[in-house]
Short mmCIF file of C-alpha atoms and ligand atoms in Angstrom, two decimals:
data_model
loop_
_atom_site.label_atom_id
_atom_site.label_comp_id
_atom_site.label_asym_id
_atom_site.label_seq_id
_atom_site.Cartn_x
_atom_site.Cartn_y
_atom_site.Cartn_z
CA MET A 700 -98.79 -25.14 -10.02
CA THR A 701 -100.05 -23.99 -6.60
CA VAL A 702 -98.47 -20.79 -5.10
CA GLN A 703 -96.57 -23.07 -2.56
CA GLU A 704 -95.30 -25.25 -5.44
CA GLN A 705 -94.18 -22.04 -7.24
CA LEU A 706 -92.25 -20.82 -4.10
CA ASP A 707 -90.67 -24.29 -3.53
CA ASP A 708 -89.49 -24.32 -7.11
CA LEU A 709 -88.08 -20.80 -6.85
CA ARG A 710 -86.35 -21.77 -3.50
CA ARG A 711 -84.75 -24.87 -5.02
CA ARG A 712 -83.40 -22.97 -8.17
CA ALA A 713 -82.21 -19.95 -6.15
CA LEU A 714 -80.28 -22.04 -3.54
CA ALA A 715 -78.71 -24.21 -6.21
CA ASP A 716 -77.59 -21.11 -8.24
CA LEU A 717 -76.27 -19.45 -5.12
CA ALA A 718 -74.21 -22.47 -4.24
CA ALA A 719 -72.92 -22.46 -7.85
CA ALA A 720 -71.81 -18.74 -7.69
CA ALA A 721 -68.02 -19.06 -7.70
CA ASP A 722 -66.96 -15.45 -7.03
CA ALA A 723 -68.04 -11.99 -5.79
CA ALA A 724 -69.26 -11.10 -9.31
CA ALA A 725 -71.51 -14.14 -9.69
CA SER A 726 -72.87 -13.44 -6.17
CA ALA A 727 -73.80 -9.86 -7.10
CA ALA A 728 -75.53 -11.22 -10.31
CA TRP A 729 -77.44 -13.79 -8.25
CA GLU A 730 -78.74 -11.04 -5.89
CA HIS A 731 -79.81 -8.96 -8.90
CA ALA A 732 -81.69 -11.98 -10.46
CA TYR A 733 -83.62 -13.09 -7.36
CA LEU A 734 -83.83 -10.25 -4.79
CA GLY A 735 -83.18 -7.07 -6.84
CA PRO A 736 -86.04 -4.62 -7.78
CA LYS A 737 -86.71 -6.66 -10.89
CA GLY A 738 -85.67 -9.94 -9.39
CA GLU A 739 -87.90 -13.08 -9.61
CA LEU A 740 -88.89 -13.13 -5.82
CA THR A 741 -89.61 -9.36 -5.85
CA ARG A 742 -91.92 -9.87 -8.91
CA PHE A 743 -93.65 -12.82 -7.18
CA LEU A 744 -94.34 -10.62 -4.11
CA ARG A 745 -95.71 -7.81 -6.28
CA GLY A 746 -98.03 -10.34 -8.11
CA LEU A 747 -99.68 -11.18 -4.78
CA GLY A 748 -102.32 -8.64 -5.38
CA ALA A 749 -103.71 -10.67 -8.22
CA LEU A 750 -104.50 -13.66 -5.94
CA ALA A 751 -107.92 -14.41 -4.49
CA ALA A 752 -108.43 -12.55 -1.07
CA GLU A 753 -108.21 -15.72 1.03
CA GLU A 754 -105.09 -16.99 -0.65
CA ARG A 755 -103.12 -13.65 -0.15
CA PRO A 756 -102.14 -13.80 3.44
CA VAL A 757 -100.82 -17.36 3.31
CA ALA A 758 -98.90 -16.62 0.12
CA GLY A 759 -97.66 -13.30 1.52
CA ARG A 760 -96.23 -14.97 4.62
CA ALA A 761 -94.62 -17.80 2.66
CA GLY A 762 -93.12 -15.30 0.17
CA ASN A 763 -91.68 -13.06 2.88
CA ALA A 764 -90.33 -16.01 4.68
CA LEU A 765 -88.58 -17.18 1.55
CA LYS A 766 -87.26 -13.58 1.03
CA GLN A 767 -85.72 -13.64 4.46
CA GLU A 768 -84.28 -17.05 4.05
CA LEU A 769 -82.70 -16.24 0.61
CA SER A 770 -81.36 -12.75 1.91
CA ALA A 771 -79.63 -14.53 4.87
CA ALA A 772 -78.22 -17.24 2.62
CA TRP A 773 -76.96 -14.65 0.16
CA THR A 774 -75.43 -12.47 2.82
CA GLU A 775 -73.41 -15.41 4.21
CA ARG A 776 -72.40 -16.67 0.69
CA ASP A 777 -71.46 -13.21 -0.45
CA GLN A 778 -69.23 -12.46 2.55
CA ALA A 779 -67.47 -15.87 2.11
CA LEU A 780 -66.77 -15.08 -1.59
CA ARG A 781 -65.50 -11.57 -1.02
CA ALA A 782 -63.08 -12.88 1.71
CA ALA A 783 -61.89 -15.64 -0.81
CA ASP A 784 -61.41 -12.96 -3.51
CA LEU A 785 -59.35 -10.79 -1.18
CA ASP A 786 -57.21 -13.74 -0.20
CA LEU A 787 -56.55 -14.41 -3.95
CA ARG A 788 -55.59 -10.72 -4.66
CA LEU A 789 -53.34 -10.57 -1.57
CA ALA A 790 -51.53 -13.73 -2.53
CA ALA A 791 -51.07 -12.53 -6.06
CA ASP A 792 -49.66 -9.18 -4.79
CA ALA A 793 -47.45 -10.88 -2.07
CA VAL A 794 -43.66 -10.17 -2.00
CA ASP A 795 -41.69 -13.08 -0.84
CA VAL A 796 -39.52 -11.81 2.02
CA THR A 797 -38.40 -15.36 3.05
CA LEU A 798 -35.52 -15.39 0.64
CA PRO A 799 -32.15 -14.37 1.85
CA GLY A 800 -31.42 -10.73 1.02
CA ARG A 801 -28.49 -9.58 -1.07
CA ARG A 802 -25.50 -9.04 1.19
CA PRO A 803 -24.19 -5.38 0.85
CA LEU A 804 -20.52 -5.19 -0.16
CA LEU A 805 -18.54 -4.54 3.04
CA GLY A 806 -15.46 -2.27 2.64
CA ALA A 807 -12.22 -2.59 4.56
CA ILE A 808 -9.49 -0.28 5.56
CA HIS A 809 -6.74 -0.27 2.94
CA PRO A 810 -3.69 -2.15 4.27
CA VAL A 811 -1.52 1.02 4.00
CA THR A 812 -3.90 3.04 5.93
CA ARG A 813 -4.16 0.34 8.62
CA MET A 814 -0.31 0.12 8.89
CA ILE A 815 -0.15 3.92 9.21
CA ASP A 816 -2.82 3.69 12.10
CA ASP A 817 -0.84 0.87 13.81
CA LEU A 818 2.52 2.81 13.51
CA SER A 819 0.84 5.92 14.98
CA GLU A 820 -0.34 3.97 17.87
CA ILE A 821 3.04 2.31 18.55
CA PHE A 822 4.79 5.58 18.42
CA ALA A 823 2.28 7.28 20.63
CA LEU A 824 3.07 4.85 23.35
CA LEU A 825 6.71 5.87 22.92
CA GLY A 826 5.77 9.52 23.28
CA PHE A 827 5.65 10.52 19.58
CA GLN A 828 2.97 12.75 18.19
CA THR A 829 1.60 12.11 14.63
CA VAL A 830 1.57 15.08 12.32
CA VAL A 831 1.06 15.43 8.57
CA GLY A 832 2.26 17.78 6.02
CA PRO A 833 1.98 18.93 2.38
CA GLU A 834 2.58 16.58 -0.54
CA VAL A 835 3.23 19.52 -2.82
CA GLU A 836 6.36 21.00 -1.41
CA THR A 837 9.00 23.66 -2.10
CA ALA A 838 12.45 22.64 -2.94
CA HIS A 839 13.47 24.79 0.10
CA TYR A 840 11.94 22.23 2.40
CA ASN A 841 12.36 19.14 0.33
CA PHE A 842 16.08 19.86 -0.27
CA ASP A 843 17.76 23.04 1.00
CA LEU A 844 16.81 22.88 4.53
CA LEU A 845 17.80 19.21 4.58
CA ASN A 846 21.49 20.03 3.66
CA ILE A 847 20.98 19.30 0.01
CA PRO A 848 21.82 22.57 -1.90
CA ALA A 849 20.79 23.09 -5.48
CA ASP A 850 24.26 22.21 -6.83
CA HIS A 851 24.68 19.16 -4.61
CA PRO A 852 24.88 15.83 -6.46
CA ALA A 853 22.67 14.20 -3.82
CA ARG A 854 19.78 16.22 -5.18
CA ASP A 855 19.81 13.73 -8.16
CA VAL A 856 19.38 10.76 -5.75
CA TRP A 857 15.80 11.61 -5.47
CA ASP A 858 14.32 11.54 -8.98
CA THR A 859 11.99 14.43 -8.54
CA ILE A 860 8.66 15.15 -10.09
CA HIS A 861 8.43 18.99 -10.68
CA VAL A 862 5.24 21.04 -10.57
CA GLU A 863 5.06 23.90 -13.07
CA THR A 864 5.65 27.26 -11.60
CA ASP A 865 4.29 30.61 -12.76
CA GLY A 866 7.69 31.49 -14.18
CA THR A 867 8.38 34.46 -11.85
CA GLY A 868 11.53 32.95 -10.52
CA GLY A 869 9.91 31.89 -7.13
CA ASP A 870 10.96 28.79 -5.26
CA GLU A 871 10.96 25.54 -7.25
CA ILE A 872 7.79 23.50 -6.50
CA VAL A 873 8.12 19.71 -6.36
CA LEU A 874 5.98 16.71 -5.24
CA ARG A 875 7.88 15.78 -2.17
CA THR A 876 10.18 12.91 -2.68
CA HIS A 877 10.22 11.83 0.95
CA THR A 878 8.50 12.83 4.22
CA SER A 879 11.83 14.31 5.59
CA PRO A 880 10.80 18.02 4.62
CA MET A 881 8.49 17.78 7.61
CA GLN A 882 11.45 17.53 9.86
CA ALA A 883 12.28 21.12 9.05
CA ARG A 884 8.71 22.28 9.06
CA VAL A 885 8.07 20.80 12.56
CA MET A 886 11.42 22.15 14.04
CA GLU A 887 10.78 25.64 12.55
CA ARG A 888 7.55 26.03 14.61
CA THR A 889 8.50 24.13 17.77
CA GLN A 890 11.22 24.38 20.38
CA PRO A 891 12.81 21.11 21.67
CA PRO A 892 11.97 18.63 22.92
CA VAL A 893 10.38 17.41 19.64
CA ARG A 894 9.02 13.84 19.19
CA VAL A 895 6.93 13.49 16.07
CA VAL A 896 6.14 10.80 13.41
CA VAL A 897 4.91 11.90 10.01
CA PRO A 898 3.14 9.39 7.77
CA GLY A 899 2.28 10.34 4.19
CA ARG A 900 2.53 9.79 0.41
CA VAL A 901 5.65 10.63 -1.52
CA TYR A 902 6.39 10.75 -5.18
CA ARG A 903 9.44 9.85 -7.30
CA TYR A 904 10.11 9.98 -11.05
CA GLU A 905 11.02 6.37 -10.94
CA ALA A 906 10.46 3.23 -13.17
CA GLN A 907 8.02 0.88 -11.59
CA ASP A 908 8.93 -2.63 -10.70
CA ALA A 909 7.96 -5.28 -8.03
CA SER A 910 9.77 -3.16 -5.32
CA HIS A 911 9.36 0.35 -6.71
CA GLU A 912 6.28 2.56 -7.06
CA TRP A 913 6.38 6.23 -8.26
CA ALA A 914 3.92 7.10 -5.50
CA PHE A 915 4.19 5.31 -2.19
CA HIS A 916 4.11 6.07 1.59
CA GLN A 917 6.76 6.71 4.22
CA LEU A 918 6.76 7.20 7.80
CA GLU A 919 9.23 9.87 9.12
CA GLY A 920 10.34 9.93 12.74
CA LEU A 921 12.13 12.79 14.53
CA ALA A 922 13.29 13.24 18.10
CA VAL A 923 15.23 16.24 19.29
CA ASP A 924 16.21 17.03 22.77
CA ARG A 925 19.32 17.32 25.01
CA ASN A 926 21.60 14.34 24.96
CA ILE A 927 19.75 12.27 22.36
CA THR A 928 22.17 9.55 21.00
CA MET A 929 22.38 6.68 18.56
CA ALA A 930 21.32 4.36 21.50
CA ASP A 931 17.93 6.13 21.68
CA LEU A 932 17.54 5.61 17.85
CA LYS A 933 18.46 2.03 18.21
CA GLY A 934 16.16 1.47 21.10
CA THR A 935 13.15 3.19 19.42
CA LEU A 936 13.60 1.23 16.18
CA ALA A 937 14.10 -2.12 18.07
CA GLU A 938 10.80 -1.47 20.01
CA LEU A 939 9.15 -0.75 16.66
CA ALA A 940 10.48 -4.05 15.24
CA ARG A 941 9.24 -5.94 18.24
CA GLN A 942 5.78 -4.48 18.15
CA LEU A 943 5.47 -5.15 14.43
CA PHE A 944 7.23 -8.47 14.04
CA GLY A 945 7.34 -10.12 17.59
CA PRO A 946 9.28 -10.01 20.81
CA GLU A 947 12.47 -11.77 19.68
CA ARG A 948 13.40 -9.34 16.87
CA ARG A 949 16.86 -7.82 16.61
CA ILE A 950 17.95 -4.52 14.72
CA ARG A 951 20.93 -4.12 12.41
CA PHE A 952 22.44 -0.81 11.49
CA ARG A 953 24.80 -0.46 8.39
CA CYS A 954 26.57 2.75 7.30
CA ASP A 955 24.59 4.60 4.73
CA PHE A 956 24.68 8.24 3.41
CA PHE A 957 21.80 10.73 3.61
CA PRO A 958 22.91 14.46 3.54
CA PHE A 959 20.58 15.32 6.49
CA VAL A 960 21.97 12.92 8.97
CA GLU A 961 25.48 12.12 10.32
CA PRO A 962 26.20 9.38 10.84
CA GLY A 963 23.67 7.89 8.58
CA VAL A 964 22.54 4.23 8.52
CA ASP A 965 20.16 1.86 6.94
CA PHE A 966 18.36 -0.27 9.34
CA ALA A 967 17.07 -3.78 9.11
CA VAL A 968 15.29 -6.25 11.29
CA ASP A 969 16.00 -9.91 11.44
CA CYS A 970 13.46 -11.89 9.42
CA ALA A 971 10.59 -13.05 11.66
CA ILE A 972 9.51 -15.71 9.17
CA CYS A 973 12.80 -17.77 9.14
CA ASN A 974 14.25 -16.36 12.33
CA GLY A 975 17.25 -14.92 10.41
CA GLN A 976 18.02 -18.28 8.66
CA GLY A 977 17.16 -17.01 5.25
CA CYS A 978 13.97 -17.49 3.25
CA ARG A 979 11.98 -16.28 0.24
CA VAL A 980 10.63 -13.12 2.01
CA CYS A 981 14.12 -11.92 3.24
CA LYS A 982 15.65 -13.15 -0.15
CA GLY A 983 17.98 -15.54 1.70
CA SER A 984 19.74 -12.80 3.70
CA GLY A 985 18.03 -13.26 7.09
CA TRP A 986 17.39 -9.41 7.21
CA LEU A 987 14.51 -7.20 6.11
CA GLU A 988 15.49 -3.76 5.31
CA LEU A 989 13.03 -1.13 6.78
CA GLY A 990 14.54 2.32 5.95
CA GLY A 991 17.05 4.92 6.53
CA ALA A 992 18.13 6.80 9.67
CA GLY A 993 20.74 8.68 11.57
CA MET A 994 21.54 11.46 13.83
CA VAL A 995 20.20 14.88 12.51
CA HIS A 996 23.01 16.80 10.79
CA PRO A 997 24.22 19.86 12.65
CA ASN A 998 23.51 21.90 9.41
CA VAL A 999 19.89 20.88 9.57
CA LEU A 1000 19.45 21.85 13.25
CA ARG A 1001 21.27 25.23 12.49
CA ALA A 1002 19.04 25.89 9.44
CA VAL A 1003 15.83 25.82 11.61
CA GLY A 1004 17.35 27.96 14.29
CA TYR A 1005 18.48 25.14 16.78
CA ASP A 1006 21.78 25.15 18.44
CA PRO A 1007 23.66 21.80 17.67
CA ASP A 1008 25.86 22.28 20.69
CA ALA A 1009 22.80 22.23 22.95
CA VAL A 1010 20.56 19.64 21.46
CA SER A 1011 20.87 16.63 19.27
CA GLY A 1012 18.39 14.43 17.58
CA PHE A 1013 17.74 11.33 15.51
CA ALA A 1014 15.55 10.90 12.36
CA PHE A 1015 14.46 7.85 10.41
CA GLY A 1016 12.21 7.23 7.41
CA LEU A 1017 10.75 3.96 6.48
CA GLY A 1018 8.69 2.68 3.56
CA ILE A 1019 5.02 1.72 4.63
CA GLU A 1020 4.29 -0.48 1.60
CA ARG A 1021 7.42 -2.55 2.18
CA LEU A 1022 6.49 -2.98 5.90
CA VAL A 1023 3.08 -4.41 4.75
CA MET A 1024 4.80 -6.58 2.25
CA MET A 1025 7.06 -8.01 5.02
CA GLN A 1026 4.24 -8.59 7.28
CA THR A 1027 1.97 -10.32 4.69
CA GLY A 1028 4.38 -11.82 2.23
CA VAL A 1029 2.91 -9.75 -0.67
CA ASP A 1030 5.68 -9.61 -3.21
CA ASP A 1031 4.75 -6.78 -5.63
CA VAL A 1032 4.45 -3.23 -4.38
CA ARG A 1033 2.25 -2.35 -7.39
CA ALA A 1034 -0.62 -4.34 -6.01
CA PHE A 1035 -1.27 -1.70 -3.41
CA ALA A 1036 -2.45 1.09 -5.78
CA GLY A 1037 -3.65 -1.42 -8.42
CA ASN A 1038 -7.33 -1.26 -7.19
CA ASP A 1039 -7.86 -5.04 -7.73
CA LEU A 1040 -10.62 -5.80 -5.30
CA ARG A 1041 -9.44 -9.46 -5.16
CA PHE A 1042 -6.04 -8.44 -3.86
CA LEU A 1043 -7.47 -5.96 -1.34
CA ARG A 1044 -9.95 -8.55 0.00
CA GLN A 1045 -7.28 -11.26 0.31
CA ILE A 1046 -4.82 -8.95 2.06
CA ALA A 1047 -7.54 -7.49 4.34
CA ARG A 1048 -8.09 -11.04 5.60
CA ALA A 1049 -4.34 -11.86 5.84
CA ALA A 1050 -3.14 -8.79 7.67
C1 FA5 B 1561 14.65 8.41 2.27
O1 FA5 B 1561 13.68 8.76 1.64
C2 FA5 B 1561 15.00 9.10 3.46
N1 FA5 B 1561 14.28 10.40 3.44
C3 FA5 B 1561 14.96 8.39 4.73
C4 FA5 B 1561 15.63 8.89 5.88
C5 FA5 B 1561 14.82 9.81 6.81
C6 FA5 B 1561 17.01 8.79 6.12
C7 FA5 B 1561 15.45 10.37 7.94
C8 FA5 B 1561 17.53 9.35 7.21
C9 FA5 B 1561 16.81 10.04 8.12
P1 FA5 B 1561 15.13 6.22 0.93
O2 FA5 B 1561 15.06 6.82 -0.39
O3 FA5 B 1561 16.02 5.08 1.21
O4 FA5 B 1561 15.34 7.26 2.07
O5 FA5 B 1561 13.61 5.65 1.20
C10 FA5 B 1561 13.22 5.20 2.53
C11 FA5 B 1561 12.37 3.94 2.30
O6 FA5 B 1561 11.33 4.22 1.52
C12 FA5 B 1561 13.09 2.74 1.64
O7 FA5 B 1561 13.87 2.05 2.65
C13 FA5 B 1561 11.99 1.85 1.15
O8 FA5 B 1561 11.35 1.14 2.16
C14 FA5 B 1561 10.95 2.94 0.78
N2 FA5 B 1561 11.05 3.27 -0.66
C15 FA5 B 1561 12.02 3.94 -1.28
N3 FA5 B 1561 11.71 4.08 -2.68
C16 FA5 B 1561 10.58 3.28 -2.81
C17 FA5 B 1561 9.83 3.03 -3.99
N4 FA5 B 1561 10.14 3.53 -5.20
N5 FA5 B 1561 8.67 2.33 -3.85
C18 FA5 B 1561 8.33 1.84 -2.58
N6 FA5 B 1561 9.05 2.17 -1.45
C19 FA5 B 1561 10.10 2.85 -1.63
#
C-alpha cells in the first residue's frame, strides 16, 4: 500500500468512526484513538522519518493536511455531541411548571366577628362608640351594680359559671353572664353624655340545644344623657333593624323584666323573610326576637354616681349568634363554635 493509500484508508475509517460516535464519551474516545499522543495519525506522522528522503515532504504535507481535516471534523462533531448531552440532562432535570399550582386555602372572617363589625359600623353612624370589657368579671359588676343584690332571686336567672377564688373572702369571681356589667364600668369612668356599644363573649351554665349555647356573644348598648326617653330607644332599635333587615322593618316592644331597667321590654323585629306573615324562620309568629332592653334603672344610675333626676338612659342587649341565624336561616346555634369548615365555608358565602 502506498503512503497515499494508507492515508486514504485512515481517513475513511476515522470519518466513519466519528460519524458513528453517539455521545460525548464516544467522541473523546475517538480523539484519543486517532489524534491523541498514541493515536493512529500521530503514530503515522512520527513514522515519516523512516521514509525515503524524496517521499518524506509529500507524505508529510498529506499527513498534516489530514490531521487538520480530522481535527476540524472532530471539533465540530464533539461540540454538537456535548450540546445534545446538555439538552438531554436539562430535559431530565426539568420541573414542569405548566401544571396548575395547588390553591392555598383561603380563610374568611367568622360570621360572628363579621356581625360584630357590621353592628359597630351601624352604631358608629348613630353616634355610639364601641368598647370592650373583661370576660372574667366580679359579681360586683355582673350583678350588684346592676341592681341584683346577692340575695335577690333574679341572680338565679343567669346560671352562672364561677371561677375559683383564693378563699380569702374577696369578691366572687364569675365568667360574665351578659355584657351588661360594662354599663357600670363605662358609667363609673365617664360623665354623661354616654353612648357606647359593647360586643363580646358571655358564658352561662346552661344545657345546650339548637337555640342555646353555654358560650355565645352579645352586644350591649347604652345611652345616658339629659331627657333620654323610650322613644330614643325605639328609634335606635328601629334603625338597627332597618340597617340589618331592610327598610320596611317594624319594631315590637313587649313588657319584660330585667332588674337593671325600668320599664323593661323584649324587642322584636317583624320577619323580613315572610313580611310578618309567619314562616319557618320566625316559627310562624311573624316576629323575630332580638333581645332585652329598657330604661336604665335609677338604682343603677345612682350606684355609679349619676343623678337619676338629672339624667336618664336606655340600655339594650342582643344575642349576636341569633342575629346571624335570622339573617342566614341557620337553625342551630351550636354550629357557630363547632369548627366544622363545611359550615363556615357555606355561611361565609351566604352572609
Ligand atoms: C340579657 O342578657 C340582658 N343583659 C339583656 C339586657 C341588656 C336587657 C340591657 C335590658 C337591658 P337575656 O338573658 O334575655 O338578657 O339575653 C339577651 C339575648 O342573648 C337573648 O335575646 C338571646 O338573643 C341571647 N341569648 C340568651 N341566652 C342565649 C344562649 N344560651 N345562647 C345563645 N344566645 C342566647
